[in-house]
PDB file of C-alpha atoms in Angstrom:
ATOM      1  CA  MET A   1     -42.762  79.624 -83.285  1.00 52.00           C
ATOM      2  CA  LYS A   2     -44.276  82.919 -84.429  1.00 52.00           C
ATOM      3  CA  LYS A   3     -47.207  82.526 -81.973  1.00 48.00           C
ATOM      4  CA  ILE A   4     -44.812  81.864 -79.088  1.00 46.00           C
ATOM      5  CA  PHE A   5     -42.785  84.976 -79.955  1.00 42.00           C
ATOM      6  CA  ILE A   6     -45.916  87.146 -80.119  1.00 43.00           C
ATOM      7  CA  SER A   7     -47.210  85.749 -76.814  1.00 45.00           C
ATOM      8  CA  LEU A   8     -43.859  86.412 -75.126  1.00 39.00           C
ATOM      9  CA  LEU A   9     -43.724  89.929 -76.552  1.00 39.00           C
ATOM     10  CA  LEU A  10     -47.235  90.694 -75.304  1.00 43.00           C
ATOM     11  CA  ALA A  11     -46.460  89.345 -71.825  1.00 42.00           C
ATOM     12  CA  VAL A  12     -43.345  91.516 -71.537  1.00 42.00           C
ATOM     13  CA  SER A  13     -45.198  94.553 -72.918  1.00 44.00           C
ATOM     14  CA  PHE A  14     -48.032  94.282 -70.409  1.00 44.00           C
ATOM     15  CA  ASN A  15     -45.563  94.122 -67.533  1.00 44.00           C
ATOM     16  CA  SER A  16     -43.858  97.333 -68.663  1.00 45.00           C
ATOM     17  CA  PHE A  17     -47.026  99.439 -68.685  1.00 57.00           C
ATOM     18  CA  ALA A  18     -47.637 101.823 -65.818  1.00 71.00           C
ATOM     19  CA  GLU A  19     -50.478 101.480 -63.317  1.00 87.00           C
ATOM     20  CA  CYS A  20     -53.282 103.960 -64.078  1.00 94.00           C
ATOM     21  CA  ASP A  21     -55.947 105.319 -61.710  1.00 97.00           C
ATOM     22  CA  VAL A  22     -57.695 106.550 -64.877  1.00 97.00           C
ATOM     23  CA  PHE A  23     -56.615 105.637 -68.421  1.00 97.00           C
ATOM     24  CA  LEU A  24     -57.209 108.221 -71.153  1.00 97.00           C
ATOM     25  CA  GLU A  25     -57.080 105.857 -74.118  1.00 96.00           C
ATOM     26  CA  GLU A  26     -57.438 108.456 -76.869  1.00 96.00           C
ATOM     27  CA  VAL A  27     -54.208 110.208 -75.769  1.00 96.00           C
ATOM     28  CA  ASN A  28     -52.468 107.100 -74.270  1.00 96.00           C
ATOM     29  CA  THR A  29     -52.138 108.857 -70.939  1.00 97.00           C
ATOM     30  CA  CYS A  30     -52.514 107.701 -67.347  1.00 97.00           C
ATOM     31  CA  VAL A  31     -53.916 109.862 -64.583  1.00 97.00           C
ATOM     32  CA  GLU A  32     -52.876 109.411 -60.979  1.00 97.00           C
ATOM     33  CA  TYR A  33     -55.055 111.331 -58.524  1.00 98.00           C
ATOM     34  CA  ASN A  34     -55.259 111.944 -54.805  1.00 97.00           C
ATOM     35  CA  TRP A  35     -57.778 113.971 -52.812  1.00 98.00           C
ATOM     36  CA  THR A  36     -55.811 116.460 -50.699  1.00 98.00           C
ATOM     37  CA  GLU A  37     -59.026 117.976 -49.285  1.00 98.00           C
ATOM     38  CA  GLY A  38     -62.327 116.118 -49.267  1.00 97.00           C
ATOM     39  CA  PRO A  39     -64.105 115.159 -51.349  1.00 97.00           C
ATOM     40  CA  TYR A  40     -66.821 117.222 -49.701  1.00 97.00           C
ATOM     41  CA  LEU A  41     -70.457 116.924 -50.756  1.00 96.00           C
ATOM     42  CA  ASN A  42     -71.986 120.098 -49.356  1.00 95.00           C
ATOM     43  CA  VAL A  43     -75.472 120.229 -47.847  1.00 95.00           C
ATOM     44  CA  GLY A  44     -77.446 123.431 -47.312  1.00 92.00           C
ATOM     45  CA  PRO A  45     -75.374 126.613 -47.041  1.00 93.00           C
ATOM     46  CA  ALA A  46     -72.055 124.774 -46.502  1.00 92.00           C
ATOM     47  CA  ARG A  47     -69.310 125.750 -48.972  1.00 94.00           C
ATOM     48  CA  ASP A  48     -66.455 123.355 -48.295  1.00 97.00           C
ATOM     49  CA  PHE A  49     -64.158 123.205 -51.299  1.00 97.00           C
ATOM     50  CA  SER A  50     -62.487 119.958 -52.306  1.00 98.00           C
ATOM     51  CA  GLU A  51     -58.957 119.797 -53.666  1.00 98.00           C
ATOM     52  CA  LEU A  52     -57.362 117.208 -55.923  1.00 97.00           C
ATOM     53  CA  SER A  53     -53.752 116.450 -56.866  1.00 97.00           C
ATOM     54  CA  ILE A  54     -53.344 115.066 -60.399  1.00 97.00           C
ATOM     55  CA  LYS A  55     -50.372 113.740 -62.333  1.00 97.00           C
ATOM     56  CA  PHE A  56     -50.435 112.819 -66.030  1.00 97.00           C
ATOM     57  CA  PHE A  57     -47.911 110.325 -67.417  1.00 97.00           C
ATOM     58  CA  ASP A  58     -47.449 108.292 -70.569  1.00 96.00           C
ATOM     59  CA  ALA A  59     -49.241 104.945 -70.288  1.00 96.00           C
ATOM     60  CA  ASP A  60     -46.187 103.129 -71.686  1.00 96.00           C
ATOM     61  CA  ASP A  61     -43.796 104.652 -69.133  1.00 95.00           C
ATOM     62  CA  ALA A  62     -43.265 102.303 -66.176  1.00 93.00           C
ATOM     63  CA  SER A  63     -41.303 105.079 -64.389  1.00 94.00           C
ATOM     64  CA  GLU A  64     -44.506 107.191 -64.378  1.00 95.00           C
ATOM     65  CA  ALA A  65     -42.650 110.448 -65.042  1.00 95.00           C
ATOM     66  CA  ALA A  66     -45.013 113.435 -65.059  1.00 96.00           C
ATOM     67  CA  ILE A  67     -45.828 114.931 -68.464  1.00 94.00           C
ATOM     68  CA  ASP A  68     -47.470 118.200 -69.444  1.00 91.00           C
ATOM     69  CA  LYS A  69     -51.039 117.868 -70.689  1.00 89.00           C
ATOM     70  CA  GLU A  70     -52.068 121.508 -70.833  1.00 87.00           C
ATOM     71  CA  PHE A  71     -54.931 120.757 -73.248  1.00 93.00           C
ATOM     72  CA  ILE A  72     -56.687 118.557 -70.679  1.00 95.00           C
ATOM     73  CA  GLU A  73     -59.219 120.310 -68.439  1.00 95.00           C
ATOM     74  CA  VAL A  74     -60.620 118.883 -65.215  1.00 96.00           C
ATOM     75  CA  LEU A  75     -64.392 119.216 -64.907  1.00 97.00           C
ATOM     76  CA  PRO A  76     -66.544 118.129 -61.939  1.00 98.00           C
ATOM     77  CA  TRP A  77     -69.795 116.757 -63.400  1.00 97.00           C
ATOM     78  CA  MET A  78     -73.088 115.779 -61.717  1.00 97.00           C
ATOM     79  CA  ILE A  79     -75.009 112.795 -63.109  1.00 96.00           C
ATOM     80  CA  MET A  80     -78.682 112.850 -62.075  1.00 95.00           C
ATOM     81  CA  PRO A  81     -81.656 110.671 -63.096  1.00 91.00           C
ATOM     82  CA  ASN A  82     -83.057 113.155 -65.664  1.00 90.00           C
ATOM     83  CA  MET A  83     -80.240 115.640 -66.199  1.00 94.00           C
ATOM     84  CA  GLN A  84     -76.520 116.316 -65.976  1.00 95.00           C
ATOM     85  CA  HIS A  85     -74.541 119.457 -65.223  1.00 95.00           C
ATOM     86  CA  GLY A  86     -71.193 120.808 -64.165  1.00 94.00           C
ATOM     87  CA  THR A  87     -70.331 123.165 -61.344  1.00 94.00           C
ATOM     88  CA  ARG A  88     -68.447 126.415 -60.990  1.00 93.00           C
ATOM     89  CA  PRO A  89     -65.009 126.631 -62.667  1.00 94.00           C
ATOM     90  CA  VAL A  90     -62.121 125.052 -60.789  1.00 97.00           C
ATOM     91  CA  VAL A  91     -58.634 126.512 -60.326  1.00 97.00           C
ATOM     92  CA  THR A  92     -55.734 124.550 -61.847  1.00 96.00           C
ATOM     93  CA  THR A  93     -52.197 125.211 -60.608  1.00 96.00           C
ATOM     94  CA  GLU A  94     -49.131 123.479 -62.050  1.00 94.00           C
ATOM     95  CA  LEU A  95     -46.764 122.315 -59.301  1.00 95.00           C
ATOM     96  CA  ASN A  96     -42.955 122.078 -59.400  1.00 94.00           C
ATOM     97  CA  ASP A  97     -42.984 118.259 -59.675  1.00 94.00           C
ATOM     98  CA  GLY A  98     -45.032 118.352 -62.914  1.00 93.00           C
ATOM     99  CA  SER A  99     -48.331 117.483 -61.238  1.00 95.00           C
ATOM    100  CA  TYR A 100     -51.347 119.760 -60.948  1.00 97.00           C
ATOM    101  CA  LEU A 101     -53.421 120.948 -58.001  1.00 98.00           C
ATOM    102  CA  ILE A 102     -57.120 121.267 -58.815  1.00 98.00           C
ATOM    103  CA  SER A 103     -58.750 123.493 -56.194  1.00 98.00           C
ATOM    104  CA  LYS A 104     -62.010 125.329 -55.576  1.00 98.00           C
ATOM    105  CA  ILE A 105     -64.022 122.187 -56.443  1.00 98.00           C
ATOM    106  CA  LEU A 106     -67.542 122.835 -55.153  1.00 97.00           C
ATOM    107  CA  MET A 107     -69.884 119.849 -55.122  1.00 96.00           C
ATOM    108  CA  ARG A 108     -73.334 119.710 -53.542  1.00 95.00           C
ATOM    109  CA  LYS A 109     -75.094 116.578 -52.332  1.00 94.00           C
ATOM    110  CA  MET A 110     -77.879 115.844 -54.827  1.00 92.00           C
ATOM    111  CA  MET A 111     -79.938 112.961 -56.193  1.00 92.00           C
ATOM    112  CA  GLY A 112     -77.202 111.381 -58.276  1.00 95.00           C
ATOM    113  CA  TYR A 113     -73.433 111.245 -58.177  1.00 96.00           C
ATOM    114  CA  TRP A 114     -70.456 113.407 -59.036  1.00 97.00           C
ATOM    115  CA  GLU A 115     -67.653 112.400 -61.325  1.00 97.00           C
ATOM    116  CA  ILE A 116     -64.428 114.118 -62.282  1.00 98.00           C
ATOM    117  CA  ARG A 117     -64.085 114.330 -66.048  1.00 98.00           C
ATOM    118  CA  PHE A 118     -60.965 114.901 -68.109  1.00 98.00           C
ATOM    119  CA  ILE A 119     -61.878 116.995 -71.161  1.00 97.00           C
ATOM    120  CA  ASP A 120     -59.837 117.791 -74.269  1.00 96.00           C
ATOM    121  CA  SER A 121     -60.088 121.591 -74.333  1.00 94.00           C
ATOM    122  CA  ARG A 122     -59.494 121.659 -78.095  1.00 94.00           C
ATOM    123  CA  ASP A 123     -62.732 119.883 -79.032  1.00 96.00           C
ATOM    124  CA  LYS A 124     -64.476 119.325 -75.648  1.00 95.00           C
ATOM    125  CA  THR A 125     -64.237 115.508 -75.967  1.00 96.00           C
ATOM    126  CA  VAL A 126     -64.508 113.560 -72.700  1.00 97.00           C
ATOM    127  CA  LEU A 127     -61.257 111.579 -72.514  1.00 97.00           C
ATOM    128  CA  GLY A 128     -62.036 109.771 -69.265  1.00 97.00           C
ATOM    129  CA  SER A 129     -63.548 110.139 -65.806  1.00 98.00           C
ATOM    130  CA  PHE A 130     -63.853 108.678 -62.335  1.00 98.00           C
ATOM    131  CA  LYS A 131     -66.743 108.586 -59.883  1.00 97.00           C
ATOM    132  CA  VAL A 132     -66.353 110.661 -56.719  1.00 97.00           C
ATOM    133  CA  GLN A 133     -66.541 108.274 -53.768  1.00 87.00           C
TER     134      GLN A 133
END
């Protein structure tokens, strides 16, 4: 009987969790993101800036209500065969609906791929990331 109860509880719990584009396990937070401009991978002298809309919400909240995560920084990061590096600082603007607009993202086409990292600004830990497609 105890096993049945636990199985039922787990099944109900999994159904109540929100859908995450990126799950930041360490802080139990979901990230929902949408490219509003780009993503642009610049070649040569081109300087097209990409722009990203991001919303953070509690992973246990099926309503996906936006929450403040001011200690999380967004960092574009290049992964190359023999090295890794970031890019120029981005601009983060909090919007009225609780989401954030990440602008001035400058990425260049290189031998490798870009990812967007979510960093804990308090200790610089990488909380999660997604590959730029």
